[in-house]
PDB file of C-alpha atoms and ligand atoms in Angstrom:
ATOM      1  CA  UNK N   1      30.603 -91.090 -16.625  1.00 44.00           C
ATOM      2  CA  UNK N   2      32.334 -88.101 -17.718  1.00 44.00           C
ATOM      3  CA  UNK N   3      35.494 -86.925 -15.178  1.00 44.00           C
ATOM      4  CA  UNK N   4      33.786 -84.158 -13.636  1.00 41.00           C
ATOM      5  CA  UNK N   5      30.995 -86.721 -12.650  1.00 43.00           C
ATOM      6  CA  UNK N   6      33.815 -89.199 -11.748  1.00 46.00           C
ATOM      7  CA  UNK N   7      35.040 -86.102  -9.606  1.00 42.00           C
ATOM      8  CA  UNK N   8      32.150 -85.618  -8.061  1.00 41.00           C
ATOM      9  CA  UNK N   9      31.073 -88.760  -6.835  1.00 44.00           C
ATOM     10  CA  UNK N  10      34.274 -89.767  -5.201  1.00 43.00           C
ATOM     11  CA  UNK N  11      34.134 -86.056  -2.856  1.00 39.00           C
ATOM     12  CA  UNK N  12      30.589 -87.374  -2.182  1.00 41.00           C
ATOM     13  CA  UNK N  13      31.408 -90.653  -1.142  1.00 43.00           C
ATOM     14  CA  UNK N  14      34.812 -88.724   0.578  1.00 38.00           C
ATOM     15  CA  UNK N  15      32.508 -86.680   2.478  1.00 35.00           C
ATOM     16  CA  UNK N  16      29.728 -89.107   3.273  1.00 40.00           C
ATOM     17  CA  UNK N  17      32.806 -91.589   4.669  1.00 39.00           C
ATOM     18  CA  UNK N  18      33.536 -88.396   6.676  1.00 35.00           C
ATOM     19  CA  UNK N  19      30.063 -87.871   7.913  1.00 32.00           C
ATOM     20  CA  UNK N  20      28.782 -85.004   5.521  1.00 34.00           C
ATOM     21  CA  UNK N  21      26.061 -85.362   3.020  1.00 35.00           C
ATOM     22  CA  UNK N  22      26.093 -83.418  -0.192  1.00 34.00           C
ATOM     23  CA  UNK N  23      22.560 -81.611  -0.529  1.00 32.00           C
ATOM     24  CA  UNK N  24      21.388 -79.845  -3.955  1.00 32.00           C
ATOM     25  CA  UNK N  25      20.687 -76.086  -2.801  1.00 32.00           C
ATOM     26  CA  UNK N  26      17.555 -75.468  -4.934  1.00 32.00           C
ATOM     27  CA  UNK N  27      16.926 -71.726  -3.242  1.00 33.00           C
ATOM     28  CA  UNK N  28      19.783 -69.254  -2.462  1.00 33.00           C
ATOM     29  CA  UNK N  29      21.191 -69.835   0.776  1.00 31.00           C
ATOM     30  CA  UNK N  30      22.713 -67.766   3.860  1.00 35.00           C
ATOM     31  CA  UNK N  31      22.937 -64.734   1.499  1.00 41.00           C
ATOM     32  CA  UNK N  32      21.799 -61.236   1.538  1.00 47.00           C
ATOM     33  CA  UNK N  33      18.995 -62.677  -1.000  1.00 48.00           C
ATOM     34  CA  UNK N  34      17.129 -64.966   1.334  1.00 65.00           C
ATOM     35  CA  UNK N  35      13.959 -63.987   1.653  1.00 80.00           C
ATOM     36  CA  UNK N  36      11.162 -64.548   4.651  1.00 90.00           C
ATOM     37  CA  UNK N  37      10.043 -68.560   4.878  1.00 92.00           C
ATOM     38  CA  UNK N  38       6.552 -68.999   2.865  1.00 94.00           C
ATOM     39  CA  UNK N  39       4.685 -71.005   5.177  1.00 93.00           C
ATOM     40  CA  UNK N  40       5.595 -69.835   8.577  1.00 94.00           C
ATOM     41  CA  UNK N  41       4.916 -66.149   7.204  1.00 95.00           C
ATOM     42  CA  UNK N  42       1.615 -66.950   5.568  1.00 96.00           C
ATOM     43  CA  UNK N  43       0.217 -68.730   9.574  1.00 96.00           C
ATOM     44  CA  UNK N  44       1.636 -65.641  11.062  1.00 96.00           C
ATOM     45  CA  UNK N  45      -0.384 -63.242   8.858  1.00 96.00           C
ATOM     46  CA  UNK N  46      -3.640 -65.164   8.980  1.00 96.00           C
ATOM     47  CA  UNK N  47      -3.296 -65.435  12.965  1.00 96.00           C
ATOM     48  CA  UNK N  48      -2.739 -61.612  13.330  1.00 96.00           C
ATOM     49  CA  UNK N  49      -5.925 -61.819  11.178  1.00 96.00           C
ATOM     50  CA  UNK N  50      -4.397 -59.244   8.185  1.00 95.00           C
ATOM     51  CA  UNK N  51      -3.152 -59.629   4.326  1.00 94.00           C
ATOM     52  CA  UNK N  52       0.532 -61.091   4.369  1.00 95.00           C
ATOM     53  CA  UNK N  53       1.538 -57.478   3.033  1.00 95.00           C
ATOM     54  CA  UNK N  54       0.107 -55.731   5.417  1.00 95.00           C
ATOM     55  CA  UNK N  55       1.687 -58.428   8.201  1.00 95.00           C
ATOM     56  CA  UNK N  56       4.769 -57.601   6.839  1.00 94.00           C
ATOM     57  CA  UNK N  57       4.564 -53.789   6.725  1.00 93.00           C
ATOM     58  CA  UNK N  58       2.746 -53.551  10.141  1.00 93.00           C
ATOM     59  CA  UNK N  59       4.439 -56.073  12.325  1.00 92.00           C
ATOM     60  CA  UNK N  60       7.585 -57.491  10.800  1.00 91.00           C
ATOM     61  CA  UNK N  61       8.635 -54.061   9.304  1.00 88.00           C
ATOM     62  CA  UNK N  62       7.222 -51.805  12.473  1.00 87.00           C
ATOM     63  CA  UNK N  63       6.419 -49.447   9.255  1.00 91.00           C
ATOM     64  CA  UNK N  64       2.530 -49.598   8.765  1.00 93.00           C
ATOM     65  CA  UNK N  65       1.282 -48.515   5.146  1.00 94.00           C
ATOM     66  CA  UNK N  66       4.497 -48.328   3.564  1.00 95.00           C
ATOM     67  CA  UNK N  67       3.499 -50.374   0.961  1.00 97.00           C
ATOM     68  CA  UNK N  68       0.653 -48.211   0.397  1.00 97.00           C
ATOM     69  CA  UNK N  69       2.784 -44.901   0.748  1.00 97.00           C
ATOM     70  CA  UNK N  70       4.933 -45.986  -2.492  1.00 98.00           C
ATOM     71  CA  UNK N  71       1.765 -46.972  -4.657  1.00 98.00           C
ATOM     72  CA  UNK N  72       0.404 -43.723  -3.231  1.00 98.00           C
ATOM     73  CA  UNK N  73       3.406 -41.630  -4.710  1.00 98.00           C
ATOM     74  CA  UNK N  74       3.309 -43.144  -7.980  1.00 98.00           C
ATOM     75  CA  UNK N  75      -0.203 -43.016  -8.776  1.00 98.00           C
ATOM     76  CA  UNK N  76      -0.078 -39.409  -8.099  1.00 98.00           C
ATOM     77  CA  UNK N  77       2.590 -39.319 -10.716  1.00 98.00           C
ATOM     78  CA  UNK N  78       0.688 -40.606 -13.022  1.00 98.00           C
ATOM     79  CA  UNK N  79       2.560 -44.551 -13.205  1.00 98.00           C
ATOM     80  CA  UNK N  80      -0.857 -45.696 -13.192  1.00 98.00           C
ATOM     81  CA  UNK N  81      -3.018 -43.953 -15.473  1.00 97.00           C
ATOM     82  CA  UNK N  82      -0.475 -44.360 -18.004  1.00 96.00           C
ATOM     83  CA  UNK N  83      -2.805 -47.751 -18.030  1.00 98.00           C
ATOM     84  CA  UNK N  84       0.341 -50.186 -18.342  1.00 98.00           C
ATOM     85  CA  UNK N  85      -0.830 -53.199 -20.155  1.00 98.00           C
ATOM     86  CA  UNK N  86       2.478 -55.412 -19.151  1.00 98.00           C
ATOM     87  CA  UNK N  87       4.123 -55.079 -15.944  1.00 98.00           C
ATOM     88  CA  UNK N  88       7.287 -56.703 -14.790  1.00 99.00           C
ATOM     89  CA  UNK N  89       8.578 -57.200 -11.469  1.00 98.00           C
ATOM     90  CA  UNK N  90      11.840 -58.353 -10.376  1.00 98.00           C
ATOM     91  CA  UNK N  91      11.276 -59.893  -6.583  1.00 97.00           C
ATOM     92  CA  UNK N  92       8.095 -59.484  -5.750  1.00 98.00           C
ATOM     93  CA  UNK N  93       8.525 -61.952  -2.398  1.00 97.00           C
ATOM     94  CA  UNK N  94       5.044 -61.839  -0.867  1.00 96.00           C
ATOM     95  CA  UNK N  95       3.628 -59.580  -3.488  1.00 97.00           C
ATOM     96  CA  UNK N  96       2.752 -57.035  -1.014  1.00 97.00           C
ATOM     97  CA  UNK N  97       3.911 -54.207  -3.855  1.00 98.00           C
ATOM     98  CA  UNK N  98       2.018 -56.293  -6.709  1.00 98.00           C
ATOM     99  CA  UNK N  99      -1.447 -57.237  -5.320  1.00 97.00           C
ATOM    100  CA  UNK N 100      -1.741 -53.187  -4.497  1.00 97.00           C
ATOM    101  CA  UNK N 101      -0.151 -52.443  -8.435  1.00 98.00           C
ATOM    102  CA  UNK N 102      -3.203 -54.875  -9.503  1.00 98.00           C
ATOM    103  CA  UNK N 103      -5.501 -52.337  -7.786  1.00 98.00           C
ATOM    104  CA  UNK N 104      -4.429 -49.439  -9.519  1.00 98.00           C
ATOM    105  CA  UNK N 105      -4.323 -51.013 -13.105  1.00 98.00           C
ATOM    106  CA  UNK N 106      -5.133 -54.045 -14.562  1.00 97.00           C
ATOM    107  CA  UNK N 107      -2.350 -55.103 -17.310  1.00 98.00           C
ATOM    108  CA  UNK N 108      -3.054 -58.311 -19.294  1.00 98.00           C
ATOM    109  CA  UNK N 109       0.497 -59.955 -18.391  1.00 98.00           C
ATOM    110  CA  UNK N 110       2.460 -59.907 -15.025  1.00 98.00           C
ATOM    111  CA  UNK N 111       5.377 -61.479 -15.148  1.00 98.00           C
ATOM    112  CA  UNK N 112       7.508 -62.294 -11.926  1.00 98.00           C
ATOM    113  CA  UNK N 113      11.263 -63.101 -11.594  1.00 98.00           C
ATOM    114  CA  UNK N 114      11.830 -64.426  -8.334  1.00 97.00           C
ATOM    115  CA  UNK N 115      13.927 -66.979  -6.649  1.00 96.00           C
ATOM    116  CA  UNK N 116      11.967 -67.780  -3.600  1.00 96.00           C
ATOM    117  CA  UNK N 117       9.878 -70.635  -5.269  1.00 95.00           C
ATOM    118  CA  UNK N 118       7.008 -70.611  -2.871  1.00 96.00           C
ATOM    119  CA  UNK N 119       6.131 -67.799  -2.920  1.00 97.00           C
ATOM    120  CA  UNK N 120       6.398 -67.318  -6.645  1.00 97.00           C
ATOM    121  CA  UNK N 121       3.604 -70.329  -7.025  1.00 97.00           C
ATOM    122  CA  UNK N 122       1.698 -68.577  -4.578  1.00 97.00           C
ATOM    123  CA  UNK N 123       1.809 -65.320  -6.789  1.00 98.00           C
ATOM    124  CA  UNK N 124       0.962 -67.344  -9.683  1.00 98.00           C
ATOM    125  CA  UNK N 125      -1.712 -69.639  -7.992  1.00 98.00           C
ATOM    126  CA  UNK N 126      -3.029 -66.330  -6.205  1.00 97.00           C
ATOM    127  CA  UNK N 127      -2.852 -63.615  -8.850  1.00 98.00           C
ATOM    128  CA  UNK N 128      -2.504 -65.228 -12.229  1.00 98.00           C
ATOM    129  CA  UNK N 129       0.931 -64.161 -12.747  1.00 98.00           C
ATOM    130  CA  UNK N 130       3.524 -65.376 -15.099  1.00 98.00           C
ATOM    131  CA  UNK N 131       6.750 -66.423 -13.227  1.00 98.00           C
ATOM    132  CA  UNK N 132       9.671 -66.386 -15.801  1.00 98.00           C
ATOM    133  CA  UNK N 133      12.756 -68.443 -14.455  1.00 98.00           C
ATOM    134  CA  UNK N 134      15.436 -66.339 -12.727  1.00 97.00           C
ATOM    135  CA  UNK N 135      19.178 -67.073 -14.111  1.00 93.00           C
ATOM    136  CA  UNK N 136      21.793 -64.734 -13.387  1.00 90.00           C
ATOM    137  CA  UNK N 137      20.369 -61.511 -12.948  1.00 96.00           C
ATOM    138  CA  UNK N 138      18.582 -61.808 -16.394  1.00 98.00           C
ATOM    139  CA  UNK N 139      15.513 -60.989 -17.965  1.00 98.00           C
ATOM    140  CA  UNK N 140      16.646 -63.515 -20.610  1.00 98.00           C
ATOM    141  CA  UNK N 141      12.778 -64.790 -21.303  1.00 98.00           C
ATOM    142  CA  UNK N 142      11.220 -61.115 -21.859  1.00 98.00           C
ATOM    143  CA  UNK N 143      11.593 -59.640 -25.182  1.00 98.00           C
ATOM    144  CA  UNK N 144      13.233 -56.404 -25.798  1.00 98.00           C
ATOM    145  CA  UNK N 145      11.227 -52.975 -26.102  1.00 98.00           C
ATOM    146  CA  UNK N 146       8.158 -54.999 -24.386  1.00 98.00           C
ATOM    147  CA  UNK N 147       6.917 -53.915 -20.777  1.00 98.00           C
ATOM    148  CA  UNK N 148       4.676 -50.884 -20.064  1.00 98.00           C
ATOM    149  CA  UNK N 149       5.852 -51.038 -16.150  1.00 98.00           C
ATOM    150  CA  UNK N 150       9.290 -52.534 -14.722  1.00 99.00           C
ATOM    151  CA  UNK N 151       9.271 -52.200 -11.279  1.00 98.00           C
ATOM    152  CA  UNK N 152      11.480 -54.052  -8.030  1.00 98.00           C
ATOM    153  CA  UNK N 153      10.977 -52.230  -4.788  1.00 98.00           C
ATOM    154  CA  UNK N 154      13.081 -52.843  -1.441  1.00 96.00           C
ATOM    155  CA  UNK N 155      15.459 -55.632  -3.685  1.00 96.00           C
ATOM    156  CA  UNK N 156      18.353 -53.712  -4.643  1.00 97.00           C
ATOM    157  CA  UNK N 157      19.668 -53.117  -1.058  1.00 95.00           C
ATOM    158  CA  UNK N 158      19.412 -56.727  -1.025  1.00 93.00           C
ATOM    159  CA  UNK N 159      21.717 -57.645  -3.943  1.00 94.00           C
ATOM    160  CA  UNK N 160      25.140 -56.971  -4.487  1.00 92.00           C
ATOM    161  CA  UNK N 161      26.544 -54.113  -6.509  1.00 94.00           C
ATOM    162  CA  UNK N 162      26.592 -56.389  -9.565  1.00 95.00           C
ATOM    163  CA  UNK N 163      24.030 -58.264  -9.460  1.00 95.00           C
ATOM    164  CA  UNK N 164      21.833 -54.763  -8.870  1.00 97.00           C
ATOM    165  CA  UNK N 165      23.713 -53.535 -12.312  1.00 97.00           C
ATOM    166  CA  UNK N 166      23.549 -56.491 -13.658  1.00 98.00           C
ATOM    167  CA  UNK N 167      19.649 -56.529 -13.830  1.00 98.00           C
ATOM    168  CA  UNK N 168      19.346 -52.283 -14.380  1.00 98.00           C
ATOM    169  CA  UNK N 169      20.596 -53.369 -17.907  1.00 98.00           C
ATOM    170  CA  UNK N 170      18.090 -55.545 -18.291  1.00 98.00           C
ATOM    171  CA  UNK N 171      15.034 -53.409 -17.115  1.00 98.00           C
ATOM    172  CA  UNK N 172      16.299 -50.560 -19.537  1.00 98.00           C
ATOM    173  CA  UNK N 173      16.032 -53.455 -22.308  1.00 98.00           C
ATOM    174  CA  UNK N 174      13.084 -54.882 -21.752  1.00 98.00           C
ATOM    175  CA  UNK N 175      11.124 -51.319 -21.197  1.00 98.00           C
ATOM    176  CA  UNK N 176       9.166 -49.797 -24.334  1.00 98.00           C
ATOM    177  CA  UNK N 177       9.835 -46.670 -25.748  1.00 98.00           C
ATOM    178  CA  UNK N 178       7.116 -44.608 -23.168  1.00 98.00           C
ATOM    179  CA  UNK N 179       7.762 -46.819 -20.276  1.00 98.00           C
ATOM    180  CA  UNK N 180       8.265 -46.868 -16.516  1.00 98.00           C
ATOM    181  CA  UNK N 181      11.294 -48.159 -14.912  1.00 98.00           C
ATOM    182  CA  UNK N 182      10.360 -47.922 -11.262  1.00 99.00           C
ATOM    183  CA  UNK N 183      12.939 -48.918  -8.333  1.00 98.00           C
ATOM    184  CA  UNK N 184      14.281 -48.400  -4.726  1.00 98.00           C
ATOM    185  CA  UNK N 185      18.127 -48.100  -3.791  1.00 98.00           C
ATOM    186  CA  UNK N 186      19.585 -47.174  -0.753  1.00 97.00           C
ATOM    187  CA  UNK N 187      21.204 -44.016  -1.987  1.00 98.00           C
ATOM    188  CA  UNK N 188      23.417 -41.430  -0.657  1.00 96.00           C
ATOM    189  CA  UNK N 189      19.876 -39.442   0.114  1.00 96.00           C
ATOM    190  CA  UNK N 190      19.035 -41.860   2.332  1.00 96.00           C
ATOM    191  CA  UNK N 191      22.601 -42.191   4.274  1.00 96.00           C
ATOM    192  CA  UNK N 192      22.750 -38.802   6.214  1.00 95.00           C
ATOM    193  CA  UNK N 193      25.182 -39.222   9.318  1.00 96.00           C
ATOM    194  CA  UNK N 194      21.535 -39.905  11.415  1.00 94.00           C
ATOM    195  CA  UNK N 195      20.887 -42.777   9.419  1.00 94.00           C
ATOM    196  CA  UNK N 196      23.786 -44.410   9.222  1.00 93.00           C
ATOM    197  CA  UNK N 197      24.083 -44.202  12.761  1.00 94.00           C
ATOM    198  CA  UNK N 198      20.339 -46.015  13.093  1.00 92.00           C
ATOM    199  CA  UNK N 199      21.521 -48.747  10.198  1.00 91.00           C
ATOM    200  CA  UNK N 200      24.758 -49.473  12.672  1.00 90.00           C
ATOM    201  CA  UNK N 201      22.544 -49.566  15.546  1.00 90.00           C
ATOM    202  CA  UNK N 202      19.246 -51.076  14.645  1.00 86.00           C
ATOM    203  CA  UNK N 203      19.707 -51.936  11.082  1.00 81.00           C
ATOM    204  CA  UNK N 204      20.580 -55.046   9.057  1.00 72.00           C
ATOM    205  CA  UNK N 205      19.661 -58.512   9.076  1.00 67.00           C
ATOM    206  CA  UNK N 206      22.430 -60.768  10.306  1.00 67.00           C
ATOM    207  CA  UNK N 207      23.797 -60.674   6.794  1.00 67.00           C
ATOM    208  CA  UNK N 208      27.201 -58.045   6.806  1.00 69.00           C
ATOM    209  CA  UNK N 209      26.289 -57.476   3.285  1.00 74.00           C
ATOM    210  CA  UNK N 210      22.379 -56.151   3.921  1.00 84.00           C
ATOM    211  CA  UNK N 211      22.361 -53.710   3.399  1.00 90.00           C
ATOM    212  CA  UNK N 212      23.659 -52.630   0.143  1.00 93.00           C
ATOM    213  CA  UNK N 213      24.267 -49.547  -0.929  1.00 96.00           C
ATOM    214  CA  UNK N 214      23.883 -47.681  -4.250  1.00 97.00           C
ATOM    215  CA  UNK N 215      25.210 -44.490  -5.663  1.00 97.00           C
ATOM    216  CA  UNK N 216      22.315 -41.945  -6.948  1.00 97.00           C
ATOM    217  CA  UNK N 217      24.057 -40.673  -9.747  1.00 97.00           C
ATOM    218  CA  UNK N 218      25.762 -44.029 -10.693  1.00 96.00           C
ATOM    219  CA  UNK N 219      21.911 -44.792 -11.559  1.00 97.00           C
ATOM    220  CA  UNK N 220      21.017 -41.646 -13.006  1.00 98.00           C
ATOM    221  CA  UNK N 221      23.736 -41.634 -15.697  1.00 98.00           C
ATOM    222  CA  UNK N 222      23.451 -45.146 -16.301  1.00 98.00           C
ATOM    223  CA  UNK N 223      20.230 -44.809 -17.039  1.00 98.00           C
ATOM    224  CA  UNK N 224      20.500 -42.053 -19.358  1.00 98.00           C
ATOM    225  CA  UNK N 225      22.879 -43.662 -21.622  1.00 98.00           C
ATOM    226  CA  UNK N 226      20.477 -46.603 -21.588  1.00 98.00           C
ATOM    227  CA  UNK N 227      17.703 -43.614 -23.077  1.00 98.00           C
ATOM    228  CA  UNK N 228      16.022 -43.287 -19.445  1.00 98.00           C
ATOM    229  CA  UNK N 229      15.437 -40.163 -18.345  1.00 98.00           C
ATOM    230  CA  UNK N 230      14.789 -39.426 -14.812  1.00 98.00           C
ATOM    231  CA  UNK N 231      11.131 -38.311 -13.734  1.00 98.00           C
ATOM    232  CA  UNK N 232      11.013 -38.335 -10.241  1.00 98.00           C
ATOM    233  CA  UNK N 233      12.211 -39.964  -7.035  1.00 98.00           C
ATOM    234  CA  UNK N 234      10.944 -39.636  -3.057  1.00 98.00           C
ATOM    235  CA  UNK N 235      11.840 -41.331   0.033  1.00 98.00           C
ATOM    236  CA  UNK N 236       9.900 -44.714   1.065  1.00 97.00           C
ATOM    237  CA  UNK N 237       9.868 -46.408   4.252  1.00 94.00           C
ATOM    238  CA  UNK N 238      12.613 -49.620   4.913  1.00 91.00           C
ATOM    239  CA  UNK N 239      12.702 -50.530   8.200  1.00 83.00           C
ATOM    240  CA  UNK N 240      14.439 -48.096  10.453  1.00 84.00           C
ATOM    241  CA  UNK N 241      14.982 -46.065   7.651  1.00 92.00           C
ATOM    242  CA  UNK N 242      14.696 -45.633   4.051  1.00 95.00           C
ATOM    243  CA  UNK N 243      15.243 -45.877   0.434  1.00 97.00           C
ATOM    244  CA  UNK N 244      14.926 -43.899  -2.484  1.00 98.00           C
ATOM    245  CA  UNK N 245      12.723 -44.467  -5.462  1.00 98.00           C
ATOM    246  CA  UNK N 246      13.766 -43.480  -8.728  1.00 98.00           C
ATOM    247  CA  UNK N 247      10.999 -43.241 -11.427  1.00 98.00           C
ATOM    248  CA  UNK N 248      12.240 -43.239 -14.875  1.00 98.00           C
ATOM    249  CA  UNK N 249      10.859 -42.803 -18.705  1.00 98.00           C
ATOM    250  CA  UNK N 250      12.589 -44.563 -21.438  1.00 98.00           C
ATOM    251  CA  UNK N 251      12.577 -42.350 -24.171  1.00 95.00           C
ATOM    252  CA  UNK N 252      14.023 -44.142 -27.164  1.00 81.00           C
TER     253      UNK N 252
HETATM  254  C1  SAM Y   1      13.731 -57.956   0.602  1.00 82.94           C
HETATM  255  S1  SAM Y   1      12.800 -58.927  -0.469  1.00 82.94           S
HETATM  256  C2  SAM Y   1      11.587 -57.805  -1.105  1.00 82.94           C
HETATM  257  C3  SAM Y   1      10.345 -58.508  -1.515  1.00 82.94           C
HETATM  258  C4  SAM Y   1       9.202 -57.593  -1.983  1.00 82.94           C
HETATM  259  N1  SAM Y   1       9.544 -56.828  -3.133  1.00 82.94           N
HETATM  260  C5  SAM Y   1       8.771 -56.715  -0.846  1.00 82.94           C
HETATM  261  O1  SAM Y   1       9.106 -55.525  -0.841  1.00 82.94           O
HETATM  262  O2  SAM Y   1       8.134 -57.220   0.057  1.00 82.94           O
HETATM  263  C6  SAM Y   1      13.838 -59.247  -1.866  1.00 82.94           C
HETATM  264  C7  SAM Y   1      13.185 -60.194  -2.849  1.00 82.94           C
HETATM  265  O3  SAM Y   1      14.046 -60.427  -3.954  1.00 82.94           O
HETATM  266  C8  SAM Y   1      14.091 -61.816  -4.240  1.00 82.94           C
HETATM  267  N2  SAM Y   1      15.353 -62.077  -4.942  1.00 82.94           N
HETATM  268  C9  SAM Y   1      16.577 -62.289  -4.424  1.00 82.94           C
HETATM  269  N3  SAM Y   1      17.480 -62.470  -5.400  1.00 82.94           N
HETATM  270  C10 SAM Y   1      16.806 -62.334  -6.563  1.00 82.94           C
HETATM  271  C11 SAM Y   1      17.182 -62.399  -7.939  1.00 82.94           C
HETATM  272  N4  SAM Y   1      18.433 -62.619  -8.310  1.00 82.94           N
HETATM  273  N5  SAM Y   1      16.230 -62.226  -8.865  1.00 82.94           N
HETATM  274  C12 SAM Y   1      14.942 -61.993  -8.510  1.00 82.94           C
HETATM  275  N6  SAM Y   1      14.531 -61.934  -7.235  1.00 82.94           N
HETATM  276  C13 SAM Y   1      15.448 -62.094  -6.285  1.00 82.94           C
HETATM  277  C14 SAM Y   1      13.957 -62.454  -2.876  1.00 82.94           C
HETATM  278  O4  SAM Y   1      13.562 -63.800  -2.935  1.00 82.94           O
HETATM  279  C15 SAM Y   1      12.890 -61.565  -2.273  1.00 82.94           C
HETATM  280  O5  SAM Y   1      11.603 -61.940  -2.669  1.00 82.94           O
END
């Protein structure tokens, strides 16, 4: 046994003496990037007799057809019949954002990155995604210059500052030449004096750090000198208030 392992098993048996047990966290814990329990959400849903997207849009979000209200926007700039043929999404949870995507298009890879393992099987039992592993904020198993449509809606007020940057490098990698790089952030747009006064009222989660934050133009000229050029952006729906989405092209 090496001396880290020696290390390791004397705190455990330290802590067990003590009354603790060591436990392998598998999922992220007690952080702004827990996400909704699978099972409990799926009996919830099928008792209130609706799709688990609409469930959460409708009852846990008190913001019916949001969901649908983003889709809406893009289609009617044109995300869709740019007929993507590979889409990416970084946290799809439930998949309320992909199963309405699959409506509009029909690419011939999906591929998922997202930490909350059940309900990444279910996306892959369910819609025949492809869930890549999730390490660090990476898109480490997606080729460069190879996705028609990057998208991650309602995840980046949910992850720190650098673990939002972390992974905007990343989508401006893996995007083609010609492709979409569609996202939400809670930007200055959405932080008038009303707002914040309805996020430190009725907002957040429990978690101090949900939610997070994101300057407008910090994205804007990030993406530009990553060759994305900005095509449009509107308000969406979070909760008691909103985010922005930012539509980019990546143009070399
Ligand atoms: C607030 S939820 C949004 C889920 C979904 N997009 C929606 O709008 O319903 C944030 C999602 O990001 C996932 N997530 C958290 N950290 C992540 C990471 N580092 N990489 C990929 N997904 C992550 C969570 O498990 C969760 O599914």
């Amino acid at each position: 046994m090496t001396a880290a392992g020696r290390a390791k098993t004397g705190a455990k048996r330290l802590l067990e003496r003590a009354g603790f047990q060591l436990v392998r966290s598998t999922t992220p814990q007690g952080g702004v990037d827990d996400f909704i329990p699978f099972e409990p959400t799926m009996r919830a849903a099928r008792a209130a007799g609706l799709s688990v997207g609409d469930y959460i849009d409708e009852v846990m979000n008190a913001t019916p057809g949001a969901t649908q209200y983003t889709v809406d926007e893009l289609r009617t700039l044109g995300v869709f019949a740019a007929v993507p043929d590979t889409v990416l999404e970084i946290g799809p949870g439930s998949g309320r954002y992909l199963e309405k995507t699959l409506k509009e298009c029909s690419p011939s890879r999906y591929e998922i990155y997202e930490t909350a393992e059940p309900w990444a099987n279910y996306l892959v039992d369910t819609f025949g995604v492809v869930a890549q592993p999730v390490t660090g904020f990476s898109l480490d198993a997606t080729p460069d210059d190879s996705v028609d449509l990057v998208q991650a809606h309602k995840v980046f007020n949910t992850l720190t500052f650098l673990g939002a940057c972390r992974y905007f490098f990343e989508m401006a990698r893996v995007t083609r030449p010609g492709g979409r790089i569609v996202f939400d952030v809670m930007t200055e747009t959405c932080l008038a004096p009303e707002a914040m006064q309805i996020w430190a009222t009725k907002g957040g989660s429990g978690h101090d750090s949900f939610p997070a934050a994101m300057p407008r133009r910090t994205c804007v000229d990030l993406f530009a000198k990553l060759g994305c050029t900005l095509e449009a952006h509107f308000l969406a729906p979070l909760g008691v208030a909103s985010t922005e989405v930012l539509v980019f092209r990546k143009t070399t």
